[in-house]
Short mmCIF file of C-alpha atoms in Angstrom, two decimals:
data_model
loop_
_atom_site.label_atom_id
_atom_site.label_comp_id
_atom_site.label_asym_id
_atom_site.label_seq_id
_atom_site.Cartn_x
_atom_site.Cartn_y
_atom_site.Cartn_z
CA MET A 256 92.84 192.46 155.99
CA LEU A 257 92.12 188.82 155.27
CA THR A 258 88.48 187.80 155.37
CA VAL A 259 87.09 184.36 156.20
CA LEU A 260 86.77 183.69 152.46
CA ASP A 261 90.42 184.67 151.87
CA ARG A 262 91.70 182.40 154.62
CA TYR A 263 89.54 179.53 153.40
CA LEU A 264 90.80 179.90 149.83
CA LEU A 265 94.45 180.34 150.75
CA ARG A 266 94.41 177.30 153.04
CA SER A 267 92.83 175.18 150.30
CA LEU A 268 95.24 176.52 147.70
CA LEU A 269 98.28 175.72 149.85
CA VAL A 270 97.13 172.13 150.49
CA ASN A 271 96.41 171.52 146.80
CA TYR A 272 99.69 173.16 145.78
CA LEU A 273 101.70 170.83 148.02
CA ILE A 274 99.78 167.84 146.68
CA GLY A 275 100.37 168.92 143.09
CA LEU A 276 104.04 169.59 143.81
CA GLY A 277 104.58 166.13 145.24
CA VAL A 278 102.57 164.29 142.58
CA MET A 279 104.00 166.04 139.52
CA LEU A 280 107.64 165.98 140.61
CA SER A 281 107.31 162.32 141.62
CA LEU A 282 105.71 161.48 138.28
CA TYR A 283 108.48 163.30 136.42
CA VAL A 284 111.16 161.38 138.35
CA VAL A 285 109.47 158.00 137.88
CA LEU A 286 109.04 158.49 134.12
CA ASP A 287 112.62 159.68 133.68
CA MET A 288 113.93 156.81 135.80
CA PHE A 289 111.88 154.29 133.82
CA VAL A 290 113.39 155.51 130.54
CA ASN A 291 116.98 155.79 131.81
CA MET A 292 117.29 152.96 134.33
CA ASP A 293 119.65 151.06 132.02
CA GLU A 294 122.14 153.95 132.19
CA PHE A 295 122.23 153.79 136.00
CA THR A 296 122.87 150.03 135.92
CA GLU A 297 125.22 149.70 132.92
CA GLN A 298 128.34 149.71 135.14
CA ARG A 299 126.95 146.72 137.10
CA ASP A 300 127.61 148.39 140.44
CA PRO A 301 126.21 147.00 143.72
CA VAL A 302 122.55 147.76 144.43
CA LEU A 303 123.36 150.25 147.20
CA THR A 304 125.74 152.13 144.88
CA ILE A 305 123.07 152.29 142.18
CA LEU A 306 120.49 153.59 144.67
CA GLY A 307 122.98 156.18 145.88
CA ASN A 308 123.63 157.31 142.30
CA ILE A 309 119.89 157.58 141.63
CA VAL A 310 119.34 159.69 144.76
CA GLY A 311 122.41 161.80 143.97
CA TYR A 312 121.23 162.41 140.42
CA TYR A 313 117.58 163.28 141.07
CA THR A 314 118.00 165.33 144.25
CA PRO A 315 119.53 168.39 142.49
CA ASN A 316 117.45 167.73 139.38
CA LEU A 317 114.26 168.27 141.39
CA LEU A 318 115.13 171.98 141.32
CA LEU A 319 115.31 171.87 137.51
CA TYR A 320 112.06 169.92 137.22
CA PHE A 321 110.34 172.45 139.48
CA SER A 322 111.44 175.31 137.20
CA GLN A 323 109.85 173.48 134.26
CA LEU A 324 106.59 172.57 136.03
CA SER A 325 106.04 175.52 138.37
CA GLY A 326 103.32 177.16 136.26
CA VAL A 327 101.51 173.86 135.72
CA ILE A 328 101.57 173.05 139.45
CA THR A 329 100.14 176.48 140.31
CA LEU A 330 97.41 176.12 137.69
CA PHE A 331 96.52 172.66 138.98
CA ALA A 332 96.21 173.84 142.59
CA CYS A 333 94.03 176.85 141.74
CA ALA A 334 91.85 174.95 139.26
CA ALA A 335 91.28 172.09 141.72
CA VAL A 336 90.13 174.47 144.46
CA LEU A 337 87.73 176.43 142.23
CA ALA A 338 86.37 173.27 140.58
CA ARG A 339 85.59 171.75 143.97
CA MET A 340 83.88 174.95 145.08
CA ARG A 341 81.71 174.86 141.97
CA LYS A 342 80.90 171.19 142.40
CA LEU A 343 79.76 171.76 146.01
CA ASN A 344 77.70 174.85 145.02
CA GLU A 345 79.94 177.10 147.13
CA MET A 346 80.19 179.53 144.20
CA THR A 347 76.41 179.94 144.25
CA ALA A 348 76.46 180.69 147.98
CA ILE A 349 79.24 183.25 147.53
CA LEU A 350 77.39 185.03 144.73
CA SER A 351 74.17 185.00 146.78
CA SER A 352 75.96 186.89 149.55
CA GLY A 353 76.80 189.68 147.12
CA VAL A 354 80.47 188.76 146.57
CA SER A 355 81.70 189.06 142.98
CA LEU A 356 83.59 186.24 141.30
CA TYR A 357 86.39 188.74 140.65
CA ARG A 358 86.66 189.08 144.43
CA VAL A 359 87.00 185.30 144.65
CA ALA A 360 89.79 185.46 142.07
CA ARG A 361 91.80 188.02 144.05
CA PRO A 362 93.32 185.69 146.69
CA VAL A 363 93.89 183.10 143.95
CA LEU A 364 95.93 185.58 141.92
CA ILE A 365 97.84 186.73 145.01
CA PHE A 366 98.67 183.11 145.82
CA GLY A 367 99.78 182.57 142.21
CA ALA A 368 102.07 185.59 142.35
CA VAL A 369 103.66 184.44 145.63
CA VAL A 370 104.41 180.89 144.44
CA THR A 371 105.72 182.30 141.16
CA GLY A 372 108.29 184.07 143.34
CA LEU A 373 109.50 180.58 144.30
CA LEU A 374 110.23 180.02 140.61
CA VAL A 375 112.42 183.14 140.56
CA VAL A 376 114.30 182.00 143.68
CA ASP A 377 114.76 178.56 142.17
CA THR A 378 116.14 179.71 138.81
CA GLU A 379 118.25 182.62 140.12
CA TRP A 380 119.85 181.09 143.20
CA LEU A 381 119.18 177.38 143.69
CA VAL A 382 119.69 176.01 140.18
CA PRO A 383 122.95 177.97 139.53
CA ALA A 384 124.35 176.66 142.83
CA VAL A 385 124.07 173.03 141.63
CA ALA A 386 124.51 173.72 137.91
CA HIS A 387 127.59 171.51 137.60
CA LYS A 388 125.60 168.54 138.95
CA LEU A 389 122.68 169.22 136.61
CA SER A 390 125.04 168.97 133.65
CA ARG A 391 125.91 165.33 134.44
CA ASP A 392 124.48 162.46 132.42
CA HIS A 393 122.51 159.61 133.98
CA ASP A 394 125.46 157.23 133.64
CA ASP A 395 127.77 159.70 135.44
CA ALA A 396 125.56 160.54 138.41
CA ASP A 397 128.48 160.34 140.85
CA GLY A 398 130.59 162.73 138.71
CA LYS A 399 133.63 160.45 138.59
CA ARG A 400 133.90 159.78 134.87
CA ALA A 401 137.00 161.35 133.31
CA TYR A 402 136.83 162.94 129.86
CA GLU A 403 138.68 165.19 127.46
CA VAL A 404 138.34 168.99 127.58
CA LEU A 405 138.65 170.91 124.34
CA PHE A 406 139.09 174.68 123.99
CA LEU A 407 136.90 176.05 126.78
CA ARG A 408 136.97 179.86 126.96
CA ASP A 409 138.77 181.21 130.00
CA LYS A 410 139.31 184.81 131.14
CA GLY A 411 140.42 187.23 128.44
CA GLY A 412 139.48 184.84 125.64
CA ALA A 413 142.12 182.21 126.48
CA LEU A 414 141.34 178.65 125.37
CA LEU A 415 141.85 175.83 127.86
CA SER A 416 142.22 172.18 126.83
CA ALA A 417 143.20 169.02 128.67
CA GLY A 418 143.78 165.45 127.62
CA ARG A 419 141.86 164.25 130.67
CA PHE A 420 139.68 165.91 133.31
CA ASN A 421 138.92 164.02 136.54
CA PRO A 422 135.92 165.61 138.35
CA GLY A 423 136.39 163.37 141.40
CA SER A 424 140.00 164.36 142.06
CA ARG A 425 139.47 167.85 140.54
CA ASP A 426 142.57 167.75 138.37
CA LEU A 427 143.57 168.08 134.72
CA GLU A 428 146.11 165.99 132.85
CA ARG A 429 148.13 167.32 129.89
CA LEU A 430 146.94 170.89 130.33
CA LEU A 431 147.25 173.31 127.41
CA VAL A 432 146.14 176.96 127.52
CA LEU A 433 146.36 179.27 124.50
CA VAL A 434 146.34 182.98 125.38
CA ARG A 435 145.35 185.25 122.50
CA ASN A 436 145.56 188.97 121.81
CA GLU A 437 142.80 191.17 120.41
CA ASP A 438 143.24 189.98 116.82
CA GLY A 439 143.15 186.32 117.87
CA SER A 440 146.86 185.59 117.55
CA VAL A 441 148.41 183.25 120.12
CA VAL A 442 150.83 185.17 122.33
CA GLN A 443 151.30 182.66 125.16
CA THR A 444 151.00 178.94 125.69
CA TRP A 445 150.71 177.32 129.12
CA GLU A 446 151.53 173.64 129.40
CA ALA A 447 151.62 171.22 132.32
CA ASP A 448 151.68 167.48 132.84
CA ARG A 449 149.05 167.83 135.57
CA ALA A 450 147.08 170.67 137.16
CA THR A 451 145.22 170.59 140.49
CA TRP A 452 142.57 173.17 141.42
CA GLU A 453 143.04 175.50 144.38
CA PRO A 454 139.82 177.43 145.15
CA PRO A 455 139.74 181.14 146.08
CA SER A 456 140.48 182.10 149.67
CA SER A 457 140.28 185.17 151.89
CA VAL A 458 143.78 186.24 150.87
CA ARG A 459 143.45 185.16 147.24
CA PRO A 460 140.12 186.00 145.59
CA GLN A 461 141.05 184.34 142.29
CA GLY A 462 141.06 180.55 141.94
CA ARG A 463 144.07 178.91 140.32
CA TRP A 464 145.49 175.65 139.02
CA HIS A 465 148.65 174.30 140.63
CA LEU A 466 150.90 173.11 137.81
CA ASP A 467 153.13 170.05 137.84
CA ARG A 468 156.03 170.64 135.41
CA GLY A 469 154.42 173.86 134.23
CA ARG A 470 155.85 175.67 131.22
CA LEU A 471 154.91 179.14 129.91
CA THR A 472 156.05 180.18 126.42
CA THR A 473 155.61 183.89 125.62
CA ARG A 474 156.02 185.44 122.19
CA LEU A 475 158.26 188.47 122.40
CA ALA A 476 157.28 191.85 120.92
CA GLY A 477 158.14 192.09 117.24
CA ALA A 478 157.99 188.35 116.64
CA GLU A 479 155.91 186.78 113.89
CA THR A 480 152.16 186.22 114.23
CA GLY A 481 152.58 182.70 115.56
CA LEU A 482 154.99 181.36 118.13
CA GLY A 483 158.19 181.61 116.13
CA PRO A 484 161.73 180.28 116.56
CA ARG A 485 163.18 179.89 120.04
CA GLU A 486 165.11 183.18 119.90
CA ASN A 487 161.79 185.07 119.63
CA GLN A 488 160.34 183.39 122.71
CA ARG A 489 160.72 183.58 126.46
CA VAL A 490 160.21 180.38 128.41
CA THR A 491 159.44 180.36 132.14
CA TYR A 492 158.28 177.66 134.53
CA PRO A 493 155.38 178.97 136.65
CA ALA A 494 153.82 176.99 139.48
CA TYR A 495 150.28 178.37 139.10
CA TYR A 496 147.80 179.40 136.42
CA GLU A 497 144.99 181.74 137.60
CA SER A 498 141.72 180.89 135.93
CA ASP A 499 137.96 181.46 135.90
CA LEU A 500 137.43 177.81 134.97
CA SER A 501 137.00 175.88 138.21
CA PRO A 502 136.25 172.13 138.10
CA GLU A 503 132.54 172.97 138.56
CA ALA A 504 132.68 175.44 135.66
CA ILE A 505 134.37 172.85 133.43
CA GLU A 506 131.70 170.27 134.28
CA LEU A 507 129.00 172.81 133.52
CA ARG A 508 130.41 173.97 130.20
CA GLN A 509 130.80 170.42 128.97
CA SER A 510 126.98 170.28 128.94
CA GLN A 511 125.39 171.31 125.66
CA GLY A 512 122.59 173.34 127.28
CA TRP A 513 124.65 174.81 130.11
CA LEU A 514 123.44 178.39 129.57
CA ARG A 515 119.98 177.55 130.91
CA PHE A 516 121.48 176.69 134.31
CA LEU A 517 122.97 180.18 134.82
CA SER A 518 121.40 183.09 136.68
CA LEU A 519 120.57 186.39 134.99
CA ALA A 520 123.62 188.01 136.61
CA GLN A 521 125.87 185.26 135.24
CA LEU A 522 124.31 185.61 131.80
CA ARG A 523 124.89 189.36 131.77
CA GLU A 524 128.50 188.84 132.81
CA LEU A 525 128.98 186.25 130.09
CA GLU A 526 127.34 188.50 127.50
CA ALA A 527 130.03 191.12 128.11
CA ASP A 528 132.61 188.61 126.87
CA GLN A 529 132.99 189.36 123.17
CA THR A 530 133.99 185.76 122.45
CA ALA A 531 130.74 184.29 123.82
CA ASP A 532 127.73 183.24 121.73
CA ARG A 533 125.79 186.46 122.22
CA ALA A 534 122.68 185.33 120.33
CA SER A 535 122.19 182.26 122.56
CA ILE A 536 122.85 184.28 125.71
CA ILE A 537 120.30 186.97 124.85
CA GLN A 538 117.69 184.36 123.94
CA THR A 539 118.30 182.46 127.19
CA ARG A 540 118.17 185.66 129.25
CA HIS A 541 114.85 186.80 127.78
CA SER A 542 113.38 183.30 128.13
CA ARG A 543 114.34 183.41 131.82
CA ILE A 544 112.66 186.81 132.28
CA ALA A 545 109.54 185.62 130.45
CA ALA A 546 109.21 182.37 132.45
CA PRO A 547 107.51 183.87 135.58
CA ILE A 548 105.20 185.89 133.32
CA VAL A 549 104.20 182.74 131.43
CA SER A 550 103.57 181.00 134.76
CA LEU A 551 101.11 183.72 135.78
CA LEU A 552 99.67 183.75 132.26
CA LEU A 553 98.74 180.07 132.55
CA LEU A 554 96.80 180.92 135.70
CA LEU A 555 95.03 183.85 134.01
CA LEU A 556 94.10 181.60 131.09
CA GLY A 557 92.73 178.89 133.37
CA LEU A 558 90.74 180.98 135.85
CA PRO A 559 87.89 182.06 133.50
CA PHE A 560 86.94 178.41 132.89
CA PHE A 561 86.24 177.88 136.61
CA LEU A 562 84.83 181.27 137.66
CA ASP A 563 81.24 180.19 137.10
CA ARG A 564 78.28 179.47 139.35
CA SER A 565 77.07 176.38 137.47
CA PRO A 566 78.29 173.03 138.88
CA ALA A 567 77.07 171.08 135.84
CA ASN A 568 79.85 171.80 133.35
CA VAL A 569 82.94 171.43 135.53
CA LEU A 570 84.39 168.50 133.58
CA GLY A 571 83.81 170.17 130.21
CA ASP A 572 85.35 173.44 131.43
CA ALA A 573 88.35 171.52 132.79
CA GLY A 574 88.84 169.95 129.36
CA ARG A 575 88.72 173.33 127.62
CA CYS A 576 91.12 174.75 130.19
CA LEU A 577 93.52 171.89 129.56
CA LEU A 578 93.35 172.49 125.81
CA VAL A 579 94.02 176.25 125.97
CA CYS A 580 96.67 176.14 128.69
CA GLY A 581 98.35 173.10 127.12
CA LEU A 582 98.56 174.96 123.81
CA CYS A 583 100.13 177.95 125.59
CA TYR A 584 102.67 175.67 127.33
CA VAL A 585 103.65 173.91 124.09
CA VAL A 586 103.93 177.16 122.09
CA THR A 587 106.08 178.68 124.84
CA PHE A 588 108.36 175.64 124.88
CA ILE A 589 108.80 175.78 121.10
CA ALA A 590 109.37 179.54 121.08
CA GLN A 591 112.02 179.37 123.80
CA ASN A 592 113.91 176.62 121.98
CA ILE A 593 114.02 178.24 118.55
CA ARG A 594 117.67 178.84 117.76
CA SER A 595 118.12 182.11 115.90
CA GLU A 596 121.36 183.24 114.26
CA THR A 597 120.60 186.85 115.24
CA ALA A 598 120.46 188.22 118.79
CA SER A 599 116.66 188.47 118.81
CA ALA A 600 114.54 188.25 121.95
CA LEU A 601 111.22 188.22 120.06
CA PRO A 602 110.54 184.43 120.13
CA ALA A 603 110.50 184.38 123.94
CA TRP A 604 107.82 187.10 124.08
CA ILE A 605 105.50 185.99 121.25
CA PRO A 606 103.48 183.55 123.45
CA ILE A 607 102.95 186.30 126.03
CA PHE A 608 101.62 188.73 123.43
CA VAL A 609 99.28 186.15 121.89
CA PHE A 610 97.97 184.33 124.94
CA GLY A 611 98.02 187.45 127.14
CA THR A 612 95.45 188.99 124.81
CA LEU A 613 93.39 185.79 124.90
CA ALA A 614 93.50 185.75 128.72
CA MET A 615 92.15 189.32 128.90
CA VAL A 616 89.29 188.41 126.55
CA LEU A 617 88.38 185.33 128.59
CA LEU A 618 88.49 187.24 131.90
CA ASP A 619 86.28 189.97 130.48
CA ARG A 620 83.65 187.37 129.58
CA VAL A 621 83.33 186.07 133.15
CA ARG A 622 79.75 186.54 134.35
CA THR A 623 79.83 187.84 137.90
#
């Protein structure tokens, strides 16, 4: 049952959260645009085309920026509400009525948990849906720049290459696919002058590439390790090559940090592939699991600095809150970006162990 105090706090928290969301995302976009404006304009396109590219680039990237700033936005909203209540002596009135400061913190923590759920929705469903757009550079916001594709892993460990990939027309030129057996030996080669993508359908669940002048060379049983003389080969001319690498997947995997755009389900599926970089996948997966916990941890670290009846030290407490929470944010960022050669998940959890203990100590010292 929500009390008058709960409704008052939740309404204030929601208003401040929306303000913080708009201000911080706008600031992030403006700063990024200021640094990279030359990349949007280097092709000397018309002004309307440049504006369209800017909108097309930053619209999906807002989802990525939100995943990076979600915890900070939540902390800002909650801290602003509690600081204002202290400044207006509302905390004193609440304590005088016999209500504990821990009771004041309850709706704040519930609100924090709910908006942290938005972070989970964002990283598990929204970001993966536009991952191929997030992998584009500023100077390729419209996704029309063609480039070379080199040895991307396809189903079963096959390696797909192309002399030219055109994201706009969704086709590959000079396609080459090397199919390998368990010991890594090449047993088949697929070649085509051009390949055009045909997405899955109701009658065909697997996507495929339509091949122009396709050629499949298969090494016969008992032949040498490599593709040997012509008498040990069988050559056919297929029209299609079924593949897990759609144009969107190729765009995504061309990005250096593409793993961070995947959902947990996609990461688990990729981890089962023995040819994948298992250490990076495990680290990314644990960092994703730890992210909502860190978001709540920032709130737990910040609350004790504002759960006080005195209105005199609000600015000083805000400064100390900024120092502690900023240190937690920086340490978490460093820990999640440490590249380990072993499949260790420990770096992603170290900030939670350290700052979680500190948060419990600070909460215990709140005078109610």
